[in-house]
Coordinates of C-alpha atoms (C1' of nucleotides) in Angstrom, one line a residue:
Chain A
M22 CA -0.2 -1.0 -62.5
N23 CA 0.8 -3.0 -59.5
D24 CA -0.2 -6.6 -58.8
I25 CA -0.4 -7.2 -55.1
F26 CA -0.3 -10.6 -53.5
C27 CA -0.9 -11.3 -49.8
E28 CA 0.1 -14.4 -48.1
N29 CA 0.6 -15.2 -44.4
N30 CA 2.1 -12.1 -42.8
R31 CA 3.7 -10.9 -46.1
V32 CA 2.8 -8.8 -49.0
I33 CA 4.3 -8.9 -52.5
I34 CA 4.0 -5.9 -54.8
K35 CA 4.7 -7.2 -58.3
N36 CA 6.2 -5.0 -61.1
V37 CA 6.3 -1.8 -59.1
A38 CA 7.5 1.2 -60.9
N39 CA 9.5 4.2 -59.5
F40 CA 10.1 2.6 -56.1
D41 CA 13.7 2.2 -55.0
L42 CA 14.0 1.4 -51.4
A43 CA 17.4 3.0 -50.8
Q44 CA 16.4 6.2 -52.6
T45 CA 13.0 6.4 -50.8
L46 CA 14.0 5.3 -47.3
D47 CA 17.4 7.0 -47.1
C48 CA 16.8 10.3 -48.8
G49 CA 16.3 12.4 -45.7
Q50 CA 12.5 12.5 -45.6
A51 CA 12.2 9.8 -42.9
F52 CA 14.7 9.0 -40.2
R53 CA 13.7 5.6 -38.8
W54 CA 14.7 3.2 -41.6
S55 CA 17.9 1.3 -41.8
V56 CA 19.3 -1.4 -44.1
D57 CA 21.1 -4.6 -42.9
S58 CA 24.0 -6.3 -44.6
G59 CA 21.6 -8.5 -46.5
G60 CA 19.9 -5.5 -48.2
V61 CA 16.7 -5.8 -46.0
W62 CA 15.3 -2.5 -44.8
H63 CA 13.8 -2.4 -41.3
G64 CA 11.7 0.3 -39.9
I65 CA 8.5 1.3 -38.2
A66 CA 5.7 3.8 -38.9
A67 CA 2.4 4.3 -37.1
G68 CA 3.6 1.8 -34.5
K69 CA 3.8 -1.0 -37.1
P70 CA 7.2 -2.5 -37.6
I71 CA 8.0 -4.1 -41.0
S72 CA 10.9 -5.4 -43.0
L73 CA 11.1 -5.1 -46.7
Y74 CA 13.4 -5.8 -49.6
S75 CA 13.4 -5.8 -53.4
D76 CA 13.6 -8.8 -55.6
G77 CA 13.9 -7.9 -59.2
N78 CA 10.9 -5.7 -60.1
D79 CA 9.0 -6.8 -56.9
I80 CA 9.0 -5.4 -53.4
I81 CA 8.4 -7.9 -50.6
I82 CA 7.1 -6.6 -47.2
D83 CA 7.4 -8.9 -44.2
N84 CA 5.4 -8.6 -41.0
T85 CA 2.2 -7.1 -42.4
S86 CA -1.2 -8.4 -43.3
K87 CA -3.5 -7.6 -46.2
E88 CA -5.6 -5.4 -44.0
E89 CA -2.7 -3.5 -42.6
F90 CA -1.1 -3.1 -46.0
F91 CA -4.2 -1.6 -47.6
G92 CA -5.1 0.2 -44.5
F93 CA -1.8 1.9 -44.0
W94 CA 1.3 1.0 -46.1
Y95 CA -0.3 1.5 -49.5
D96 CA -0.8 5.1 -48.7
Y97 CA 2.5 5.4 -46.7
F98 CA 4.4 4.4 -49.8
D99 CA 2.2 6.5 -52.0
L100 CA 1.5 3.5 -54.2
G101 CA -1.6 5.1 -55.8
R102 CA 0.4 7.9 -57.5
D103 CA 1.7 7.6 -61.0
Y104 CA 5.3 8.9 -60.6
G105 CA 6.1 8.1 -64.2
A106 CA 3.6 10.7 -65.4
I107 CA 5.0 13.3 -62.9
I108 CA 8.5 12.6 -64.1
S109 CA 7.4 13.3 -67.7
Q110 CA 5.7 16.5 -66.6
F111 CA 9.0 17.6 -65.0
S112 CA 10.9 16.9 -68.2
A113 CA 9.9 20.3 -69.5
D114 CA 12.8 21.7 -67.5
P115 CA 16.1 20.3 -68.6
T116 CA 17.8 20.3 -65.1
L117 CA 14.7 19.0 -63.3
K118 CA 14.5 16.3 -66.0
I119 CA 18.0 15.1 -65.1
A120 CA 17.3 15.3 -61.4
A121 CA 14.0 13.4 -61.8
Q122 CA 15.7 10.7 -63.8
T123 CA 18.5 10.4 -61.3
A124 CA 16.1 10.2 -58.4
N125 CA 13.3 8.3 -60.2
G126 CA 12.9 5.7 -57.5
I127 CA 12.0 8.1 -54.8
R128 CA 8.4 8.1 -53.4
I129 CA 7.1 10.7 -51.0
L130 CA 6.3 8.9 -47.8
R131 CA 3.0 9.7 -46.2
Q132 CA 4.1 9.7 -42.6
E133 CA 2.1 10.4 -39.5
P134 CA 1.7 14.1 -39.1
W135 CA 3.1 14.2 -35.6
E136 CA 6.2 12.2 -36.4
A137 CA 6.8 14.4 -39.4
L138 CA 6.4 17.6 -37.5
C139 CA 8.5 16.5 -34.6
S140 CA 11.2 15.0 -36.8
F141 CA 11.6 18.2 -38.8
I142 CA 11.6 20.4 -35.7
I143 CA 14.7 18.3 -34.7
S144 CA 16.1 18.7 -38.2
Q145 CA 16.7 22.4 -38.0
N146 CA 20.3 23.6 -38.2
N147 CA 21.3 19.9 -38.0
N148 CA 22.7 17.2 -40.2
I149 CA 21.0 14.0 -41.2
P150 CA 23.2 11.4 -39.3
R151 CA 22.7 13.4 -36.1
I152 CA 19.0 13.9 -36.7
K153 CA 18.7 10.1 -36.9
G154 CA 20.6 9.8 -33.6
I155 CA 18.4 12.2 -31.7
I156 CA 15.2 10.7 -33.1
G157 CA 16.5 7.2 -32.2
R158 CA 17.1 8.3 -28.6
L159 CA 13.7 10.0 -28.5
C160 CA 12.0 6.8 -29.4
E161 CA 14.1 4.6 -27.1
N162 CA 13.5 6.8 -24.1
F163 CA 9.9 7.8 -24.6
G164 CA 8.3 5.5 -27.2
E165 CA 6.8 2.1 -26.5
R166 CA 8.7 -1.1 -27.1
T167 CA 7.2 -3.2 -29.9
D168 CA 8.9 -6.3 -31.4
D169 CA 12.6 -5.3 -31.1
T170 CA 12.1 -1.6 -31.8
Y171 CA 10.3 1.4 -30.4
T172 CA 7.3 3.5 -31.5
F173 CA 7.6 7.2 -32.1
P174 CA 6.4 8.8 -28.8
S175 CA 3.0 10.5 -29.0
A176 CA 2.5 14.2 -28.5
E177 CA 0.6 13.4 -25.4
R178 CA 3.6 11.5 -23.9
L179 CA 6.0 14.4 -24.7
S180 CA 3.7 17.1 -23.7
V181 CA 4.2 16.4 -20.0
L182 CA 8.0 16.5 -20.2
S183 CA 10.3 19.4 -19.4
P184 CA 13.4 20.3 -21.4
D185 CA 15.5 18.7 -18.7
D186 CA 13.6 15.5 -19.2
L187 CA 14.7 15.6 -22.9
A188 CA 18.3 16.1 -22.1
V189 CA 18.9 12.4 -22.7
I190 CA 18.2 12.8 -26.4
R191 CA 20.8 15.6 -26.7
S192 CA 18.6 17.7 -29.1
G193 CA 20.1 21.0 -27.8
F194 CA 18.1 24.1 -28.1
R195 CA 15.3 22.2 -30.0
A196 CA 14.1 20.5 -26.8
K197 CA 11.8 23.5 -25.9
Y198 CA 10.4 23.5 -29.4
I199 CA 9.5 19.8 -29.3
I200 CA 7.7 20.4 -26.0
D201 CA 5.8 23.4 -27.3
A202 CA 4.7 21.5 -30.3
A203 CA 3.7 18.5 -28.2
Q204 CA 1.7 20.7 -25.8
R205 CA -0.3 22.4 -28.5
V206 CA -1.1 19.2 -30.3
A207 CA -1.9 17.3 -27.1
A208 CA -4.2 20.2 -26.0
K209 CA -5.9 20.0 -29.4
E210 CA -5.1 23.6 -29.9
I211 CA -3.7 22.3 -33.2
D212 CA -5.4 19.5 -35.0
L213 CA -2.8 17.9 -37.2
D214 CA -5.2 15.6 -38.9
A215 CA -7.3 18.5 -40.0
L216 CA -4.4 20.1 -41.8
Q217 CA -4.6 17.8 -44.8
S218 CA -8.0 19.2 -45.8
L219 CA -7.1 22.8 -45.3
D220 CA -5.6 24.9 -48.0
Y221 CA -1.9 25.0 -48.0
E222 CA -1.4 28.6 -46.9
K223 CA -3.9 28.2 -44.0
A224 CA -2.2 25.0 -42.8
L225 CA 1.2 26.6 -43.0
S226 CA 0.2 29.6 -40.9
I227 CA -1.3 27.2 -38.2
L228 CA 1.9 25.2 -38.0
M229 CA 4.0 28.3 -37.7
K230 CA 2.3 29.3 -34.5
I231 CA 4.5 26.6 -32.9
K232 CA 7.8 27.9 -31.4
G233 CA 10.7 26.8 -33.5
V234 CA 8.5 26.1 -36.5
G235 CA 9.2 28.4 -39.5
P236 CA 8.4 28.0 -43.1
K237 CA 10.8 25.2 -43.9
V238 CA 9.8 23.0 -41.0
A239 CA 6.2 23.7 -41.6
D240 CA 6.6 22.8 -45.3
C241 CA 8.2 19.5 -44.4
A242 CA 5.4 18.6 -42.0
L243 CA 2.8 19.4 -44.7
L244 CA 4.6 17.6 -47.4
Y245 CA 5.7 14.5 -45.6
G246 CA 2.9 14.3 -43.0
C247 CA -0.2 15.9 -44.4
G248 CA -0.2 15.1 -48.1
H249 CA 0.3 18.7 -49.2
I250 CA 2.3 17.7 -52.3
E251 CA 2.5 21.4 -53.4
A252 CA 4.7 22.3 -50.4
F253 CA 8.3 23.0 -51.4
P254 CA 10.6 23.1 -48.4
K255 CA 13.6 25.4 -48.9
D256 CA 16.6 24.2 -46.9
V257 CA 20.2 25.3 -47.5
W258 CA 20.7 22.7 -50.2
I259 CA 17.6 23.6 -52.1
K260 CA 18.3 27.3 -51.9
R261 CA 21.8 26.7 -53.4
A262 CA 20.3 24.5 -56.1
L263 CA 17.5 27.0 -57.0
S264 CA 20.0 29.8 -57.5
E265 CA 22.5 27.7 -59.3
F266 CA 20.3 25.8 -61.7
F267 CA 16.8 27.4 -61.7
G268 CA 17.3 31.1 -61.6
G269 CA 16.0 31.2 -58.0
E270 CA 12.5 30.0 -58.9
I271 CA 10.7 26.8 -58.7
P272 CA 10.4 25.5 -62.3
E273 CA 7.0 26.1 -63.9
C274 CA 6.5 22.5 -64.8
A275 CA 6.8 21.5 -61.2
L276 CA 4.0 23.5 -59.9
G277 CA 1.2 21.4 -58.5
A278 CA 3.6 18.6 -57.5
A279 CA 6.5 20.9 -56.3
G280 CA 7.2 18.8 -53.2
I281 CA 8.1 15.8 -55.4
A282 CA 10.4 18.0 -57.5
Q283 CA 11.9 19.3 -54.3
Q284 CA 12.8 15.8 -53.2
Y285 CA 14.3 15.0 -56.6
I286 CA 16.4 18.1 -56.6
F287 CA 17.5 17.5 -53.0
Y288 CA 18.6 14.0 -53.9
Y289 CA 20.3 15.0 -57.1
I290 CA 22.2 17.9 -55.6
R291 CA 23.4 15.8 -52.7
E292 CA 24.5 13.0 -55.0
T293 CA 26.5 15.3 -57.3
Q294 CA 27.9 17.6 -54.7
N295 CA 29.7 16.0 -51.8
K296 CA 27.0 15.3 -49.3
A297 CA 27.9 16.3 -45.7
Chain B
dT8 C1' 40.7 21.3 -35.1
dC9 C1' 37.3 23.7 -37.4
dC10 C1' 33.3 24.2 -40.3
dC11 C1' 28.7 23.4 -40.8
dA12 C1' 24.3 21.1 -40.6
dG13 C1' 16.9 19.5 -44.4
dG14 C1' 16.4 27.0 -39.5
dC15 C1' 14.4 29.8 -36.2
dT16 C1' 14.2 33.5 -32.7
dC17 C1' 15.5 37.7 -31.2
dT18 C1' 17.5 42.1 -31.7
dC19 C1' 19.0 46.1 -34.0
dT20 C1' 18.5 49.2 -37.7
Chain C
dA8 C1' 11.3 44.8 -43.9
dG9 C1' 15.7 43.2 -43.8
dA10 C1' 20.3 41.9 -41.8
dG11 C1' 22.9 39.4 -38.5
dA12 C1' 24.2 37.1 -34.2
dG13 C1' 23.3 33.2 -31.3
dC14 C1' 21.8 28.9 -30.5
dA15 C1' 23.4 23.0 -28.6
dT16 C1' 25.5 19.4 -30.4
dG17 C1' 28.5 16.5 -32.8
dG18 C1' 29.5 14.4 -37.7
dG19 C1' 33.0 14.6 -41.1

DNA sequence: TCCCAGGCTCTCT
DNA sequence: AGAGAGCATGGG
């Protein structure tokens, strides 16, 4: 599948399939990536800042080592998964087939569970540009400076704050939810790392004990942060798409990898309808 | 200006 | 169990 070459502080992934940087990094699953005027994407995950760009069929990642790439980024970009096979599987449904072909460069990012949970708590009743703004301020104010960016603040760091302390990020009513989540995680009442090996329903019910975490936010945390590819977050866009194109039900052929179908549909519906 | 946003909690039937 | 208001804030 991929040939991967490592040189000093740079990794080249040759002939990579189904990996479009813009589709993957700017489709609303992660909020800390941005592209510069030269088409280079910059971001940070798990405290590791990188830059990356595409060159023909290759993806070049700067500022990482062989060890870090295989220890983290390979899974972060879900490079072990055959998206081509999944897209063929989805082709049994005519509308999902079109969505999948339109969004065929999206990969589900395997983010850190705490960042995914916290980010999607912030996402509720909110729009993507503003979510990015709030998360940016959260990191600048409470993360740690590294290179010329900031890490995502840990649950431990946020657990000692009050809603007033979070006023600088202007997250509105969500501040108390962020703190409740941080406190439960920091106190080890909830073990986010353990959720990946629990069954989906059990993991969902654990996350929903957090104030401000309902089924949609919990699904996002499980899908983007815990590897639960069967999670199917239903936001307003997806609910509209389901009723308009799929008779209100998740297509049969998507079951088992419903989360990937969800992201394809989300991308497709927002591309075709006027995205807010 | 006004509507709405990758929802959830709380209250009232 | 289901419906509906309210929520903080600001992007478009």
